[in-house]
mmCIF file of C-alpha atoms and ligand atoms in Angstrom:
data_model
loop_
_atom_site.group_PDB
_atom_site.id
_atom_site.type_symbol
_atom_site.label_atom_id
_atom_site.label_comp_id
_atom_site.label_asym_id
_atom_site.label_seq_id
_atom_site.Cartn_x
_atom_site.Cartn_y
_atom_site.Cartn_z
ATOM 1 C CA UNK A 1 39.119 -87.888 56.518
ATOM 2 C CA UNK A 2 39.036 -91.476 57.758
ATOM 3 C CA UNK A 3 40.447 -91.654 61.289
ATOM 4 C CA UNK A 4 43.008 -94.388 61.969
ATOM 5 C CA UNK A 5 42.081 -97.074 64.449
ATOM 6 C CA UNK A 6 43.026 -95.689 67.866
ATOM 7 C CA UNK A 7 44.011 -98.012 70.695
ATOM 8 C CA UNK A 8 42.790 -97.233 74.185
ATOM 9 C CA UNK A 9 45.425 -95.924 76.572
ATOM 10 C CA UNK A 10 46.141 -98.934 78.733
ATOM 11 C CA UNK A 11 48.978 -100.714 80.387
ATOM 12 C CA UNK A 12 51.233 -97.768 79.558
ATOM 13 C CA UNK A 13 50.076 -95.768 82.575
ATOM 14 C CA UNK A 14 51.513 -98.510 84.778
ATOM 15 C CA UNK A 15 54.449 -99.053 82.428
ATOM 16 C CA UNK A 16 55.386 -95.366 82.659
ATOM 17 C CA UNK A 17 55.517 -95.548 86.460
ATOM 18 C CA UNK A 18 58.143 -98.347 86.221
ATOM 19 C CA UNK A 19 59.974 -96.536 83.456
ATOM 20 C CA UNK A 20 59.969 -93.314 85.521
ATOM 21 C CA UNK A 21 61.449 -95.184 88.543
ATOM 22 C CA UNK A 22 64.187 -96.669 86.356
ATOM 23 C CA UNK A 23 64.922 -93.225 84.898
ATOM 24 C CA UNK A 24 65.237 -91.831 88.438
ATOM 25 C CA UNK A 25 67.740 -94.571 89.333
ATOM 26 C CA UNK A 26 69.767 -94.700 86.114
ATOM 27 C CA UNK A 27 69.179 -91.448 84.214
ATOM 28 C CA UNK A 28 67.264 -93.140 81.389
ATOM 29 C CA UNK A 29 64.502 -95.734 81.686
ATOM 30 C CA UNK A 30 66.132 -98.184 79.263
ATOM 31 C CA UNK A 31 69.502 -98.654 77.523
ATOM 32 C CA UNK A 32 67.825 -98.174 74.127
ATOM 33 C CA UNK A 33 66.863 -94.632 75.161
ATOM 34 C CA UNK A 34 70.527 -93.915 75.922
ATOM 35 C CA UNK A 35 71.480 -95.218 72.460
ATOM 36 C CA UNK A 36 68.800 -93.086 70.819
ATOM 37 C CA UNK A 37 70.063 -90.007 72.688
ATOM 38 C CA UNK A 38 73.653 -90.624 71.565
ATOM 39 C CA UNK A 39 72.518 -91.045 67.950
ATOM 40 C CA UNK A 40 70.442 -87.827 68.074
ATOM 41 C CA UNK A 41 73.285 -85.939 69.732
ATOM 42 C CA UNK A 42 75.584 -86.896 66.844
ATOM 43 C CA UNK A 43 73.151 -85.098 64.498
ATOM 44 C CA UNK A 44 73.049 -82.110 66.880
ATOM 45 C CA UNK A 45 70.614 -81.461 69.706
ATOM 46 C CA UNK A 46 72.253 -78.229 70.873
ATOM 47 C CA UNK A 47 69.892 -75.226 70.581
ATOM 48 C CA UNK A 48 67.275 -77.270 68.734
ATOM 49 C CA UNK A 49 63.651 -78.107 69.461
ATOM 50 C CA UNK A 50 62.789 -81.749 69.983
ATOM 51 C CA UNK A 51 59.510 -83.693 69.774
ATOM 52 C CA UNK A 52 59.269 -87.049 71.564
ATOM 53 C CA UNK A 53 56.213 -88.866 70.171
ATOM 54 C CA UNK A 54 54.965 -91.624 72.492
ATOM 55 C CA UNK A 55 57.195 -90.118 75.162
ATOM 56 C CA UNK A 56 56.213 -92.455 78.007
ATOM 57 C CA UNK A 57 57.895 -91.166 81.177
ATOM 58 C CA UNK A 58 59.609 -88.498 79.056
ATOM 59 C CA UNK A 59 63.223 -89.435 79.643
ATOM 60 C CA UNK A 60 64.203 -89.100 75.952
ATOM 61 C CA UNK A 61 62.778 -85.562 75.865
ATOM 62 C CA UNK A 62 64.448 -84.723 79.186
ATOM 63 C CA UNK A 63 67.730 -86.267 78.060
ATOM 64 C CA UNK A 64 67.603 -84.095 74.914
ATOM 65 C CA UNK A 65 67.228 -80.944 76.985
ATOM 66 C CA UNK A 66 70.058 -82.105 79.275
ATOM 67 C CA UNK A 67 72.209 -82.399 76.124
ATOM 68 C CA UNK A 68 71.495 -78.822 75.088
ATOM 69 C CA UNK A 69 68.184 -78.822 73.217
ATOM 70 C CA UNK A 70 66.372 -75.510 73.721
ATOM 71 C CA UNK A 71 62.996 -77.120 74.305
ATOM 72 C CA UNK A 72 61.466 -80.604 74.171
ATOM 73 C CA UNK A 73 57.824 -81.521 73.724
ATOM 74 C CA UNK A 74 56.403 -84.930 74.597
ATOM 75 C CA UNK A 75 53.084 -86.385 73.508
ATOM 76 C CA UNK A 76 51.621 -89.704 74.629
ATOM 77 C CA UNK A 77 48.280 -91.508 74.471
ATOM 78 C CA UNK A 78 48.548 -92.425 78.145
ATOM 79 C CA UNK A 79 47.623 -89.713 80.645
ATOM 80 C CA UNK A 80 49.585 -91.532 83.375
ATOM 81 C CA UNK A 81 52.736 -91.340 81.246
ATOM 82 C CA UNK A 82 52.277 -87.592 80.875
ATOM 83 C CA UNK A 83 51.921 -87.222 84.660
ATOM 84 C CA UNK A 84 55.184 -89.187 85.110
ATOM 85 C CA UNK A 85 56.974 -87.079 82.495
ATOM 86 C CA UNK A 86 55.853 -83.838 84.124
ATOM 87 C CA UNK A 87 57.009 -84.902 87.575
ATOM 88 C CA UNK A 88 60.366 -86.140 86.215
ATOM 89 C CA UNK A 89 60.770 -82.756 84.452
ATOM 90 C CA UNK A 90 60.064 -80.915 87.711
ATOM 91 C CA UNK A 91 62.554 -83.095 89.629
ATOM 92 C CA UNK A 92 65.244 -82.354 87.035
ATOM 93 C CA UNK A 93 64.521 -78.622 86.923
ATOM 94 C CA UNK A 94 63.407 -78.722 83.272
ATOM 95 C CA UNK A 95 59.794 -77.577 83.628
ATOM 96 C CA UNK A 96 60.478 -74.350 81.700
ATOM 97 C CA UNK A 97 62.124 -76.126 78.763
ATOM 98 C CA UNK A 98 59.696 -79.021 78.353
ATOM 99 C CA UNK A 99 56.000 -79.538 77.746
ATOM 100 C CA UNK A 100 54.114 -82.820 77.904
ATOM 101 C CA UNK A 101 50.593 -83.362 76.554
ATOM 102 C CA UNK A 102 48.255 -86.324 76.265
ATOM 103 C CA UNK A 103 47.266 -87.007 72.667
ATOM 104 C CA UNK A 104 47.546 -89.247 69.631
ATOM 105 C CA UNK A 105 50.683 -88.499 67.606
ATOM 106 C CA UNK A 106 48.979 -89.880 64.495
ATOM 107 C CA UNK A 107 46.196 -87.305 64.436
ATOM 108 C CA UNK A 108 46.990 -84.463 66.861
ATOM 109 C CA UNK A 109 48.131 -81.189 65.260
ATOM 110 C CA UNK A 110 51.920 -81.173 65.812
ATOM 111 C CA UNK A 111 53.946 -77.954 65.662
ATOM 112 C CA UNK A 112 57.162 -78.205 63.591
ATOM 113 C CA UNK A 113 60.248 -79.313 65.571
ATOM 114 C CA UNK A 114 63.898 -79.627 64.510
ATOM 115 C CA UNK A 115 64.243 -83.178 65.817
ATOM 116 C CA UNK A 116 61.415 -85.738 66.018
ATOM 117 C CA UNK A 117 61.839 -89.183 67.591
ATOM 118 C CA UNK A 118 59.629 -92.228 68.116
ATOM 119 C CA UNK A 119 61.343 -94.516 70.600
ATOM 120 C CA UNK A 120 59.616 -97.945 70.817
ATOM 121 C CA UNK A 121 56.334 -96.457 69.597
ATOM 122 C CA UNK A 122 55.718 -97.832 66.069
ATOM 123 C CA UNK A 123 55.365 -101.296 67.629
ATOM 124 C CA UNK A 124 52.490 -100.041 69.847
ATOM 125 C CA UNK A 125 50.309 -98.523 67.175
ATOM 126 C CA UNK A 126 48.379 -100.246 64.373
ATOM 127 C CA UNK A 127 48.279 -97.429 61.818
ATOM 128 C CA UNK A 128 51.954 -96.871 61.150
ATOM 129 C CA UNK A 129 51.171 -94.882 57.958
ATOM 130 C CA UNK A 130 49.209 -92.170 59.764
ATOM 131 C CA UNK A 131 51.756 -91.997 62.599
ATOM 132 C CA UNK A 132 54.565 -91.544 60.065
ATOM 133 C CA UNK A 133 52.669 -89.016 57.924
ATOM 134 C CA UNK A 134 51.701 -86.792 60.851
ATOM 135 C CA UNK A 135 55.121 -86.870 62.547
ATOM 136 C CA UNK A 136 57.168 -86.492 59.343
ATOM 137 C CA UNK A 137 55.144 -83.393 58.480
ATOM 138 C CA UNK A 138 56.277 -81.906 61.826
ATOM 139 C CA UNK A 139 60.005 -82.609 61.249
ATOM 140 C CA UNK A 140 62.376 -79.841 60.151
ATOM 141 C CA UNK A 141 65.744 -81.604 60.255
ATOM 142 C CA UNK A 142 66.176 -84.981 62.017
ATOM 143 C CA UNK A 143 63.787 -87.941 62.261
ATOM 144 C CA UNK A 144 64.526 -91.084 64.283
ATOM 145 C CA UNK A 145 62.824 -94.249 65.387
ATOM 146 C CA UNK A 146 63.461 -97.493 67.190
ATOM 147 C CA UNK A 147 61.257 -100.491 66.360
ATOM 148 C CA UNK A 148 61.478 -104.283 66.464
ATOM 149 C CA UNK A 149 63.659 -105.794 63.726
ATOM 150 C CA UNK A 150 61.333 -107.434 61.168
ATOM 151 C CA UNK A 151 63.709 -109.509 59.009
ATOM 152 C CA UNK A 152 65.890 -112.580 59.467
ATOM 153 C CA UNK A 153 66.181 -114.696 62.592
ATOM 154 C CA UNK A 154 65.516 -111.712 64.906
ATOM 155 C CA UNK A 155 62.463 -110.795 62.829
ATOM 156 C CA UNK A 156 61.035 -114.289 63.354
ATOM 157 C CA UNK A 157 61.945 -114.109 67.047
ATOM 158 C CA UNK A 158 60.188 -110.721 67.383
ATOM 159 C CA UNK A 159 57.057 -111.934 65.558
ATOM 160 C CA UNK A 160 56.821 -114.984 67.843
ATOM 161 C CA UNK A 161 57.372 -112.867 70.985
ATOM 162 C CA UNK A 162 54.754 -110.361 69.858
ATOM 163 C CA UNK A 163 52.267 -113.158 69.004
ATOM 164 C CA UNK A 164 52.726 -114.618 72.510
ATOM 165 C CA UNK A 165 52.379 -111.165 74.114
ATOM 166 C CA UNK A 166 49.220 -110.505 72.091
ATOM 167 C CA UNK A 167 47.734 -113.808 73.311
ATOM 168 C CA UNK A 168 48.389 -112.584 76.846
ATOM 169 C CA UNK A 169 46.807 -109.185 76.073
ATOM 170 C CA UNK A 170 43.752 -111.027 74.666
ATOM 171 C CA UNK A 171 43.478 -113.218 77.777
ATOM 172 C CA UNK A 172 43.696 -110.117 79.998
ATOM 173 C CA UNK A 173 41.395 -108.058 77.735
ATOM 174 C CA UNK A 174 39.883 -106.176 80.688
ATOM 175 C CA UNK A 175 43.273 -104.863 81.747
ATOM 176 C CA UNK A 176 44.777 -104.294 78.288
ATOM 177 C CA UNK A 177 41.569 -102.982 76.652
ATOM 178 C CA UNK A 178 42.273 -104.022 73.078
ATOM 179 C CA UNK A 179 45.980 -103.197 73.066
ATOM 180 C CA UNK A 180 48.073 -105.218 70.573
ATOM 181 C CA UNK A 181 51.775 -105.026 69.710
ATOM 182 C CA UNK A 182 53.068 -105.056 66.110
ATOM 183 C CA UNK A 183 56.197 -105.931 64.142
ATOM 184 C CA UNK A 184 55.843 -103.547 61.211
ATOM 185 C CA UNK A 185 57.696 -103.831 57.898
ATOM 186 C CA UNK A 186 60.632 -101.457 58.482
ATOM 187 C CA UNK A 187 61.641 -101.457 54.803
ATOM 188 C CA UNK A 188 58.254 -99.900 54.056
ATOM 189 C CA UNK A 189 58.712 -97.489 56.987
ATOM 190 C CA UNK A 190 62.128 -96.405 55.629
ATOM 191 C CA UNK A 191 60.716 -95.956 52.092
ATOM 192 C CA UNK A 192 57.990 -93.666 53.489
ATOM 193 C CA UNK A 193 60.561 -91.598 55.406
ATOM 194 C CA UNK A 194 62.844 -91.340 52.355
ATOM 195 C CA UNK A 195 59.902 -90.416 50.116
ATOM 196 C CA UNK A 196 59.204 -87.519 52.502
ATOM 197 C CA UNK A 197 62.657 -86.087 51.661
ATOM 198 C CA UNK A 198 64.965 -87.650 54.243
ATOM 199 C CA UNK A 199 68.132 -89.735 53.892
ATOM 200 C CA UNK A 200 69.344 -92.307 56.375
ATOM 201 C CA UNK A 201 72.452 -91.310 58.349
ATOM 202 C CA UNK A 202 72.427 -94.004 61.017
ATOM 203 C CA UNK A 203 71.254 -97.599 61.187
ATOM 204 C CA UNK A 204 72.122 -100.018 63.990
ATOM 205 C CA UNK A 205 70.707 -102.751 66.164
ATOM 206 C CA UNK A 206 70.198 -102.463 69.893
ATOM 207 C CA UNK A 207 70.318 -105.715 71.874
ATOM 208 C CA UNK A 208 69.803 -107.581 68.593
ATOM 209 C CA UNK A 209 66.032 -107.154 68.538
ATOM 210 C CA UNK A 210 65.617 -103.408 67.997
ATOM 211 C CA UNK A 211 66.397 -101.350 64.897
ATOM 212 C CA UNK A 212 67.603 -97.801 65.530
ATOM 213 C CA UNK A 213 67.393 -95.567 62.469
ATOM 214 C CA UNK A 214 68.145 -91.846 62.114
ATOM 215 C CA UNK A 215 67.391 -89.687 59.047
ATOM 216 C CA UNK A 216 68.178 -86.095 58.130
ATOM 217 C CA UNK A 217 66.492 -83.895 55.547
ATOM 218 C CA UNK A 218 68.203 -84.558 52.225
HETATM 219 C C1 SAM B 301 56.750 -99.002 74.757
HETATM 220 S S1 SAM B 301 56.241 -97.402 75.287
HETATM 221 C C2 SAM B 301 57.697 -96.433 74.973
HETATM 222 C C3 SAM B 301 57.730 -95.153 75.764
HETATM 223 C C4 SAM B 301 59.009 -94.319 75.548
HETATM 224 N N1 SAM B 301 59.097 -93.830 74.195
HETATM 225 C C5 SAM B 301 60.225 -95.129 75.905
HETATM 226 O O1 SAM B 301 60.900 -95.650 74.992
HETATM 227 O O2 SAM B 301 60.476 -95.281 77.104
HETATM 228 C C6 SAM B 301 55.193 -96.897 73.945
HETATM 229 C C7 SAM B 301 54.506 -95.560 74.256
HETATM 230 O O3 SAM B 301 53.959 -95.054 73.047
HETATM 231 C C8 SAM B 301 52.690 -94.493 73.332
HETATM 232 N N2 SAM B 301 51.962 -94.422 72.045
HETATM 233 C C9 SAM B 301 51.661 -95.438 71.208
HETATM 234 N N3 SAM B 301 51.046 -94.973 70.108
HETATM 235 C C10 SAM B 301 50.979 -93.620 70.254
HETATM 236 C C11 SAM B 301 50.431 -92.579 69.464
HETATM 237 N N4 SAM B 301 49.837 -92.813 68.296
HETATM 238 N N5 SAM B 301 50.507 -91.310 69.934
HETATM 239 C C12 SAM B 301 51.087 -91.040 71.127
HETATM 240 N N6 SAM B 301 51.611 -92.000 71.931
HETATM 241 C C13 SAM B 301 51.561 -93.267 71.495
HETATM 242 C C14 SAM B 301 52.110 -95.409 74.389
HETATM 243 O O4 SAM B 301 51.070 -94.813 75.126
HETATM 244 C C15 SAM B 301 53.347 -95.697 75.232
HETATM 245 O O5 SAM B 301 53.527 -94.802 76.294
#
């Protein structure tokens, strides 16, 4: 099978350290993570298993356990993010109910979980099709993502911001090691999720620029 293009782990080691510090101060590393948690909780986290793909510092996984999930698993390309997630889990007393592993969510074998979420991850990976296929196959009940809005004024704004960021990543190639950000077509993403047997139960914008979508098995 042809392997999808795989970006090098990069800036996200450093990014996860900042995100972990914010999570220690505020509970979650970013407001969007709080919104994602609320949306997942409405579909039911209690007594469920949760998979946080591209978990970063792990605060979505940890927040799910704090809201009653039995167990949460996090996977991330960046080894530094996994180290952050593990230490945050230990600080919160959730080591027994969480596991964090370095790996590529698009190709790694993923055990089935009740709830699967990709929070700000689709925009960091070129092969959205393989990431969707592998993670959807591991979803029993609820699937959720946040990603940059791709249509309208905010879509244009996001594409310009991402183009500028990518110029910066190119200029600092040594540090960012080939990393590029993406504004994927979310209509195509939603069609893929629906074709896998899910229906949308939540759709909202966070801070104007992010789309938050939640699906349940139809
Ligand atoms: C912008 S950060 C978001 C981290 C976290 N989800 C959050 O919202 O705080 C994107 C994360 O996705 C990870 N990532 C990107 N593509 C991935 C993939 N295919 N498999 C696993 N992790 C991935 C990156 O390493 C990075 O830590």
